[in-house]
């Protein structure tokens, strides 16, 4: 038994792959979701079939009062929670000149402010633990087409390093920065295949590539403040 992991945005896509993999590793799962209730229940059923516990924690990250209730609720149900995966995110297109205040606030609230305060609350509740922030390979580049999104992930990247320093030695903080893993909802696989021709390894990854990096960071407890780019070399492109 490893204790419990809280995975935000764990009902679908990459978050779901992370939750399933952590359950296989022996963690009980606190699965956060916002709108994907049906999918979250499916994941919970699957996990419970494997003999691990899984409890659902709905929370809309645009409502900070709800956000501040999330960590206490998780620790009430699972006092042995030792792992937080900050995975939930929104990904919206827009250059600087197209960015409204609403878009900026949505990107920075969900992708940066919420992980910031979940980290603080987790560190207040957990004696010894590990936080993994899911960043983005774009954090190493100046990707202006997704201006506010990219900037929010750059902030999360720096936050990973700074919080690792402040929260040591009892809490480790690391990051995983995926590249071309799953197409955004309005795009298809062909779109990702096309983009992948422009990165060094010339192929896309899959959610299991992200999972492997997470498991590596969990197993190697001498790493903190690190970010693993799981992106086929995308971060090397100017
Ligand atoms: N997909 C990729 O190829 C890729 C590439 C680079 C980085 N990443 C990063 O990897 C992580 C997972 O990527 P993904 O594509 O699987 O993510 P995603 O599908 O875009 O979003 C993950 C989850 O975030 C949750 N979320 C969105 N708005 C929310 C809100 N207002 N309150 C609470 N939760 C909210 C959603 O939960 P509900 O469905 O329950 O509403 C959603 O399922 C993200 O951090 C992303 O930035 C992904």
mmCIF file of C-alpha atoms and ligand atoms in Angstrom:
data_model
loop_
_atom_site.group_PDB
_atom_site.id
_atom_site.type_symbol
_atom_site.label_atom_id
_atom_site.label_comp_id
_atom_site.label_asym_id
_atom_site.label_seq_id
_atom_site.Cartn_x
_atom_site.Cartn_y
_atom_site.Cartn_z
ATOM 1 C CA UNK A 1 0.000 0.000 0.000
ATOM 2 C CA UNK A 2 1.330 3.379 -1.070
ATOM 3 C CA UNK A 3 -1.267 5.740 0.388
ATOM 4 C CA UNK A 4 -3.623 7.871 -1.661
ATOM 5 C CA UNK A 5 -3.074 10.022 -4.739
ATOM 6 C CA UNK A 6 -5.219 13.012 -5.688
ATOM 7 C CA UNK A 7 -5.390 13.436 -9.464
ATOM 8 C CA UNK A 8 -7.062 16.617 -10.726
ATOM 9 C CA UNK A 9 -8.945 16.336 -14.012
ATOM 10 C CA UNK A 10 -8.707 12.563 -13.677
ATOM 11 C CA UNK A 11 -11.880 11.539 -15.508
ATOM 12 C CA UNK A 12 -10.652 11.719 -19.087
ATOM 13 C CA UNK A 13 -7.676 11.668 -21.431
ATOM 14 C CA UNK A 14 -4.217 12.006 -19.804
ATOM 15 C CA UNK A 15 -5.604 12.399 -16.269
ATOM 16 C CA UNK A 16 -7.523 9.142 -16.587
ATOM 17 C CA UNK A 17 -4.379 7.293 -17.750
ATOM 18 C CA UNK A 18 -2.520 8.715 -14.733
ATOM 19 C CA UNK A 19 -5.251 7.701 -12.264
ATOM 20 C CA UNK A 20 -5.453 4.146 -13.657
ATOM 21 C CA UNK A 21 -1.657 3.753 -13.583
ATOM 22 C CA UNK A 22 -1.367 5.014 -10.004
ATOM 23 C CA UNK A 23 -4.080 2.573 -8.922
ATOM 24 C CA UNK A 24 -2.090 -0.245 -10.585
ATOM 25 C CA UNK A 25 0.940 0.992 -8.619
ATOM 26 C CA UNK A 26 -0.982 0.461 -5.374
ATOM 27 C CA UNK A 27 -2.396 3.929 -4.632
ATOM 28 C CA UNK A 28 -5.979 4.536 -3.589
ATOM 29 C CA UNK A 29 -7.308 7.353 -5.750
ATOM 30 C CA UNK A 30 -9.024 10.640 -4.992
ATOM 31 C CA UNK A 31 -10.317 11.517 -8.426
ATOM 32 C CA UNK A 32 -11.158 15.137 -9.046
ATOM 33 C CA UNK A 33 -13.410 16.095 -11.966
ATOM 34 C CA UNK A 34 -15.449 19.100 -13.011
ATOM 35 C CA UNK A 35 -17.981 18.349 -15.770
ATOM 36 C CA UNK A 36 -17.132 14.721 -16.655
ATOM 37 C CA UNK A 37 -19.217 12.974 -14.003
ATOM 38 C CA UNK A 38 -20.141 9.937 -16.116
ATOM 39 C CA UNK A 39 -16.509 9.327 -17.152
ATOM 40 C CA UNK A 40 -15.324 9.866 -13.560
ATOM 41 C CA UNK A 41 -17.766 7.207 -12.311
ATOM 42 C CA UNK A 42 -16.514 4.796 -14.991
ATOM 43 C CA UNK A 43 -12.899 5.299 -13.911
ATOM 44 C CA UNK A 44 -13.878 4.836 -10.254
ATOM 45 C CA UNK A 45 -15.669 1.558 -11.072
ATOM 46 C CA UNK A 46 -12.634 0.284 -13.011
ATOM 47 C CA UNK A 47 -10.258 1.173 -10.192
ATOM 48 C CA UNK A 48 -12.428 -0.421 -7.538
ATOM 49 C CA UNK A 49 -12.513 -3.624 -9.596
ATOM 50 C CA UNK A 50 -8.738 -3.789 -9.197
ATOM 51 C CA UNK A 51 -9.143 -3.788 -5.406
ATOM 52 C CA UNK A 52 -8.136 -0.168 -4.782
ATOM 53 C CA UNK A 53 -10.436 2.498 -3.381
ATOM 54 C CA UNK A 54 -11.475 5.437 -5.558
ATOM 55 C CA UNK A 55 -13.568 8.351 -4.398
ATOM 56 C CA UNK A 56 -14.813 11.216 -6.557
ATOM 57 C CA UNK A 57 -14.308 14.897 -5.729
ATOM 58 C CA UNK A 58 -16.197 17.266 -8.036
ATOM 59 C CA UNK A 59 -14.894 20.827 -8.010
ATOM 60 C CA UNK A 60 -15.080 23.724 -10.431
ATOM 61 C CA UNK A 61 -11.699 25.456 -10.416
ATOM 62 C CA UNK A 62 -13.206 28.792 -11.396
ATOM 63 C CA UNK A 63 -14.800 28.888 -7.929
ATOM 64 C CA UNK A 64 -12.039 29.471 -5.370
ATOM 65 C CA UNK A 65 -14.335 28.777 -2.395
ATOM 66 C CA UNK A 66 -14.852 25.265 -3.808
ATOM 67 C CA UNK A 67 -11.118 24.916 -4.495
ATOM 68 C CA UNK A 68 -10.222 25.692 -0.866
ATOM 69 C CA UNK A 69 -12.611 22.930 0.286
ATOM 70 C CA UNK A 70 -11.034 20.266 -1.955
ATOM 71 C CA UNK A 71 -7.863 19.365 -0.020
ATOM 72 C CA UNK A 72 -9.573 19.255 3.430
ATOM 73 C CA UNK A 73 -12.286 17.004 1.916
ATOM 74 C CA UNK A 74 -9.664 14.675 0.426
ATOM 75 C CA UNK A 75 -7.706 14.448 3.709
ATOM 76 C CA UNK A 76 -10.938 13.818 5.654
ATOM 77 C CA UNK A 77 -11.641 10.812 3.441
ATOM 78 C CA UNK A 78 -8.013 9.722 2.977
ATOM 79 C CA UNK A 79 -5.694 10.960 5.782
ATOM 80 C CA UNK A 80 -2.900 8.955 4.093
ATOM 81 C CA UNK A 81 -2.889 11.146 0.938
ATOM 82 C CA UNK A 82 0.778 11.542 -0.062
ATOM 83 C CA UNK A 83 0.652 12.397 -3.757
ATOM 84 C CA UNK A 84 -0.931 15.316 -5.623
ATOM 85 C CA UNK A 85 -0.997 15.374 -9.421
ATOM 86 C CA UNK A 86 -1.943 18.835 -10.710
ATOM 87 C CA UNK A 87 -3.215 17.784 -14.128
ATOM 88 C CA UNK A 88 -6.472 19.717 -14.801
ATOM 89 C CA UNK A 89 -6.064 22.489 -17.320
ATOM 90 C CA UNK A 90 -7.710 24.566 -20.032
ATOM 91 C CA UNK A 91 -6.092 25.098 -23.415
ATOM 92 C CA UNK A 92 -7.376 28.074 -25.373
ATOM 93 C CA UNK A 93 -5.984 29.593 -28.501
ATOM 94 C CA UNK A 94 -5.282 33.342 -28.690
ATOM 95 C CA UNK A 95 -2.359 35.664 -29.358
ATOM 96 C CA UNK A 96 -1.652 38.578 -27.012
ATOM 97 C CA UNK A 97 -3.763 40.937 -29.141
ATOM 98 C CA UNK A 98 -6.735 38.519 -29.047
ATOM 99 C CA UNK A 99 -6.591 37.863 -25.305
ATOM 100 C CA UNK A 100 -9.567 39.170 -23.345
ATOM 101 C CA UNK A 101 -9.406 39.605 -19.599
ATOM 102 C CA UNK A 102 -11.828 36.660 -19.246
ATOM 103 C CA UNK A 103 -9.590 34.352 -21.287
ATOM 104 C CA UNK A 104 -6.517 35.467 -19.334
ATOM 105 C CA UNK A 105 -8.263 34.902 -15.990
ATOM 106 C CA UNK A 106 -9.531 31.450 -17.014
ATOM 107 C CA UNK A 107 -6.083 30.325 -18.160
ATOM 108 C CA UNK A 108 -4.248 31.673 -15.144
ATOM 109 C CA UNK A 109 -6.839 30.536 -12.611
ATOM 110 C CA UNK A 110 -7.169 26.938 -13.746
ATOM 111 C CA UNK A 111 -3.601 26.342 -14.961
ATOM 112 C CA UNK A 112 -1.670 28.295 -12.332
ATOM 113 C CA UNK A 113 -3.585 29.808 -9.403
ATOM 114 C CA UNK A 114 -5.392 26.574 -8.509
ATOM 115 C CA UNK A 115 -2.224 24.369 -8.575
ATOM 116 C CA UNK A 116 -0.519 27.111 -6.496
ATOM 117 C CA UNK A 117 -3.144 26.963 -3.734
ATOM 118 C CA UNK A 118 -3.695 23.194 -3.929
ATOM 119 C CA UNK A 119 0.055 22.896 -3.342
ATOM 120 C CA UNK A 120 -0.090 25.179 -0.315
ATOM 121 C CA UNK A 121 -3.083 23.347 1.161
ATOM 122 C CA UNK A 122 -1.597 19.910 0.421
ATOM 123 C CA UNK A 123 1.662 20.911 2.153
ATOM 124 C CA UNK A 124 -0.330 22.066 5.187
ATOM 125 C CA UNK A 125 -2.090 18.705 5.466
ATOM 126 C CA UNK A 126 0.632 16.255 4.450
ATOM 127 C CA UNK A 127 3.690 15.475 6.580
ATOM 128 C CA UNK A 128 5.677 13.751 3.837
ATOM 129 C CA UNK A 129 4.605 13.746 0.228
ATOM 130 C CA UNK A 130 5.138 14.494 -3.437
ATOM 131 C CA UNK A 131 3.516 16.906 -5.886
ATOM 132 C CA UNK A 132 3.772 16.517 -9.652
ATOM 133 C CA UNK A 133 2.662 19.391 -11.861
ATOM 134 C CA UNK A 134 1.683 18.580 -15.418
ATOM 135 C CA UNK A 135 3.212 21.449 -17.356
ATOM 136 C CA UNK A 136 3.678 21.595 -21.174
ATOM 137 C CA UNK A 137 6.681 21.519 -23.500
ATOM 138 C CA UNK A 138 5.522 24.979 -24.629
ATOM 139 C CA UNK A 139 6.764 26.282 -21.254
ATOM 140 C CA UNK A 140 10.285 26.148 -22.710
ATOM 141 C CA UNK A 141 9.300 28.029 -25.868
ATOM 142 C CA UNK A 142 7.635 31.316 -26.782
ATOM 143 C CA UNK A 143 4.496 29.932 -28.332
ATOM 144 C CA UNK A 144 2.473 33.060 -29.128
ATOM 145 C CA UNK A 145 -0.558 31.289 -30.685
ATOM 146 C CA UNK A 146 -1.611 30.126 -27.200
ATOM 147 C CA UNK A 147 -0.243 33.201 -25.437
ATOM 148 C CA UNK A 148 -1.991 33.142 -22.043
ATOM 149 C CA UNK A 149 -1.942 29.324 -21.854
ATOM 150 C CA UNK A 150 1.796 29.186 -22.534
ATOM 151 C CA UNK A 151 2.500 31.937 -20.015
ATOM 152 C CA UNK A 152 0.425 30.134 -17.361
ATOM 153 C CA UNK A 153 2.483 26.972 -17.920
ATOM 154 C CA UNK A 154 5.741 28.967 -17.739
ATOM 155 C CA UNK A 155 4.549 30.235 -14.353
ATOM 156 C CA UNK A 156 3.762 26.657 -13.291
ATOM 157 C CA UNK A 157 7.249 25.583 -14.392
ATOM 158 C CA UNK A 158 8.929 28.240 -12.206
ATOM 159 C CA UNK A 159 6.504 27.532 -9.389
ATOM 160 C CA UNK A 160 7.584 23.870 -9.478
ATOM 161 C CA UNK A 161 11.195 24.893 -8.828
ATOM 162 C CA UNK A 162 10.406 27.529 -6.197
ATOM 163 C CA UNK A 163 7.944 25.376 -4.260
ATOM 164 C CA UNK A 164 10.388 22.434 -4.358
ATOM 165 C CA UNK A 165 12.897 24.668 -2.584
ATOM 166 C CA UNK A 166 10.489 25.957 0.041
ATOM 167 C CA UNK A 167 8.746 22.657 0.785
ATOM 168 C CA UNK A 168 11.885 20.491 1.082
ATOM 169 C CA UNK A 169 12.805 18.229 2.788
ATOM 170 C CA UNK A 170 9.382 16.759 3.495
ATOM 171 C CA UNK A 171 7.559 17.470 0.264
ATOM 172 C CA UNK A 172 9.095 16.927 -3.164
ATOM 173 C CA UNK A 173 7.751 18.941 -6.114
ATOM 174 C CA UNK A 174 8.411 17.931 -9.703
ATOM 175 C CA UNK A 175 6.973 18.510 -13.152
ATOM 176 C CA UNK A 176 6.254 16.573 -16.307
ATOM 177 C CA UNK A 177 6.004 18.601 -19.515
ATOM 178 C CA UNK A 178 4.168 16.698 -22.248
ATOM 179 C CA UNK A 179 4.411 17.568 -25.926
ATOM 180 C CA UNK A 180 2.214 16.145 -28.689
ATOM 181 C CA UNK A 181 0.199 13.536 -26.805
ATOM 182 C CA UNK A 182 -3.538 13.925 -27.546
ATOM 183 C CA UNK A 183 -5.191 16.338 -29.989
ATOM 184 C CA UNK A 184 -7.334 19.100 -28.483
ATOM 185 C CA UNK A 185 -11.087 18.271 -28.757
ATOM 186 C CA UNK A 186 -11.655 20.282 -31.939
ATOM 187 C CA UNK A 187 -8.694 18.638 -33.776
ATOM 188 C CA UNK A 188 -8.068 15.098 -34.962
ATOM 189 C CA UNK A 189 -5.184 12.637 -34.926
ATOM 190 C CA UNK A 190 -4.087 13.733 -38.423
ATOM 191 C CA UNK A 191 -3.473 17.236 -37.010
ATOM 192 C CA UNK A 192 -1.115 15.830 -34.379
ATOM 193 C CA UNK A 193 0.631 13.622 -36.955
ATOM 194 C CA UNK A 194 1.243 16.698 -39.121
ATOM 195 C CA UNK A 195 2.713 18.708 -36.228
ATOM 196 C CA UNK A 196 4.885 15.787 -35.164
ATOM 197 C CA UNK A 197 6.872 15.979 -38.415
ATOM 198 C CA UNK A 198 8.381 19.252 -37.124
ATOM 199 C CA UNK A 199 9.804 17.970 -33.839
ATOM 200 C CA UNK A 200 13.153 16.147 -33.436
ATOM 201 C CA UNK A 201 11.743 12.614 -32.904
ATOM 202 C CA UNK A 202 9.151 13.165 -35.687
ATOM 203 C CA UNK A 203 6.371 11.257 -33.914
ATOM 204 C CA UNK A 204 3.742 11.885 -31.306
ATOM 205 C CA UNK A 205 3.729 10.429 -27.813
ATOM 206 C CA UNK A 206 0.828 8.860 -25.957
ATOM 207 C CA UNK A 207 -0.559 9.079 -22.411
ATOM 208 C CA UNK A 208 1.627 6.141 -21.359
ATOM 209 C CA UNK A 209 4.750 8.231 -22.116
ATOM 210 C CA UNK A 210 3.505 10.735 -19.532
ATOM 211 C CA UNK A 211 2.639 7.960 -17.077
ATOM 212 C CA UNK A 212 6.163 6.485 -17.343
ATOM 213 C CA UNK A 213 7.737 9.845 -16.420
ATOM 214 C CA UNK A 214 5.417 10.175 -13.425
ATOM 215 C CA UNK A 215 6.282 6.675 -12.193
ATOM 216 C CA UNK A 216 9.985 7.448 -12.599
ATOM 217 C CA UNK A 217 9.665 10.604 -10.461
ATOM 218 C CA UNK A 218 7.706 8.706 -7.824
ATOM 219 C CA UNK A 219 10.265 5.906 -7.621
ATOM 220 C CA UNK A 220 13.360 8.114 -7.502
ATOM 221 C CA UNK A 221 12.986 9.953 -4.213
ATOM 222 C CA UNK A 222 16.234 11.880 -4.643
ATOM 223 C CA UNK A 223 14.678 14.180 -7.254
ATOM 224 C CA UNK A 224 12.944 17.472 -6.513
ATOM 225 C CA UNK A 225 12.488 20.700 -8.482
ATOM 226 C CA UNK A 226 12.949 18.803 -11.741
ATOM 227 C CA UNK A 227 10.820 18.867 -14.887
ATOM 228 C CA UNK A 228 10.909 15.976 -17.346
ATOM 229 C CA UNK A 229 10.052 16.934 -20.919
ATOM 230 C CA UNK A 230 8.065 14.094 -22.478
ATOM 231 C CA UNK A 231 7.876 15.694 -25.875
ATOM 232 C CA UNK A 232 10.060 14.002 -28.482
ATOM 233 C CA UNK A 233 12.435 16.977 -28.236
ATOM 234 C CA UNK A 234 9.805 19.657 -28.964
ATOM 235 C CA UNK A 235 11.253 21.959 -26.276
ATOM 236 C CA UNK A 236 14.494 22.154 -28.295
ATOM 237 C CA UNK A 237 12.802 23.950 -31.200
ATOM 238 C CA UNK A 238 13.008 27.734 -31.305
HETATM 239 N N1 LIG B 1 -3.050 16.781 -24.607
HETATM 240 C C1 LIG B 1 -1.767 17.002 -24.822
HETATM 241 O O1 LIG B 1 -1.190 16.537 -25.828
HETATM 242 C C2 LIG B 1 -0.973 17.860 -23.864
HETATM 243 C C3 LIG B 1 0.191 18.488 -24.328
HETATM 244 C C4 LIG B 1 0.919 19.266 -23.447
HETATM 245 C C5 LIG B 1 0.514 19.413 -22.128
HETATM 246 N N2 LIG B 1 -0.628 18.795 -21.709
HETATM 247 C C6 LIG B 1 -1.028 18.968 -20.302
HETATM 248 O O2 LIG B 1 -1.364 17.701 -19.771
HETATM 249 C C7 LIG B 1 -2.484 17.813 -18.885
HETATM 250 C C8 LIG B 1 -3.606 16.889 -19.374
HETATM 251 O O3 LIG B 1 -3.874 17.179 -20.723
HETATM 252 P P1 LIG B 1 -5.294 16.808 -21.382
HETATM 253 O O4 LIG B 1 -5.220 17.197 -22.809
HETATM 254 O O5 LIG B 1 -5.655 15.429 -20.987
HETATM 255 O O6 LIG B 1 -6.205 17.858 -20.583
HETATM 256 P P2 LIG B 1 -7.687 18.364 -20.929
HETATM 257 O O7 LIG B 1 -8.468 17.228 -21.480
HETATM 258 O O8 LIG B 1 -7.629 19.618 -21.735
HETATM 259 O O9 LIG B 1 -8.205 18.799 -19.467
HETATM 260 C C9 LIG B 1 -8.057 17.930 -18.349
HETATM 261 C C10 LIG B 1 -9.199 18.150 -17.394
HETATM 262 O O10 LIG B 1 -9.169 19.469 -16.843
HETATM 263 C C11 LIG B 1 -10.412 19.637 -16.233
HETATM 264 N N3 LIG B 1 -10.877 21.023 -16.172
HETATM 265 C C12 LIG B 1 -11.080 21.894 -17.190
HETATM 266 N N4 LIG B 1 -11.694 23.016 -16.732
HETATM 267 C C13 LIG B 1 -11.869 22.835 -15.399
HETATM 268 C C14 LIG B 1 -12.464 23.616 -14.368
HETATM 269 N N5 LIG B 1 -13.053 24.804 -14.605
HETATM 270 N N6 LIG B 1 -12.464 23.124 -13.111
HETATM 271 C C15 LIG B 1 -11.922 21.921 -12.822
HETATM 272 N N7 LIG B 1 -11.366 21.123 -13.763
HETATM 273 C C16 LIG B 1 -11.346 21.578 -15.029
HETATM 274 C C17 LIG B 1 -11.441 18.866 -17.083
HETATM 275 O O11 LIG B 1 -12.254 18.081 -16.197
HETATM 276 P P3 LIG B 1 -13.758 17.649 -16.615
HETATM 277 O O12 LIG B 1 -13.603 16.875 -17.905
HETATM 278 O O13 LIG B 1 -14.238 16.832 -15.484
HETATM 279 O O14 LIG B 1 -14.543 18.919 -16.799
HETATM 280 C C18 LIG B 1 -10.574 18.038 -18.013
HETATM 281 O O15 LIG B 1 -10.988 16.692 -18.150
HETATM 282 C C19 LIG B 1 -2.875 19.286 -18.875
HETATM 283 O O16 LIG B 1 -2.264 19.931 -17.788
HETATM 284 C C20 LIG B 1 -2.288 19.813 -20.189
HETATM 285 O O17 LIG B 1 -1.982 21.192 -20.139
HETATM 286 C C21 LIG B 1 -1.390 18.030 -22.553
#
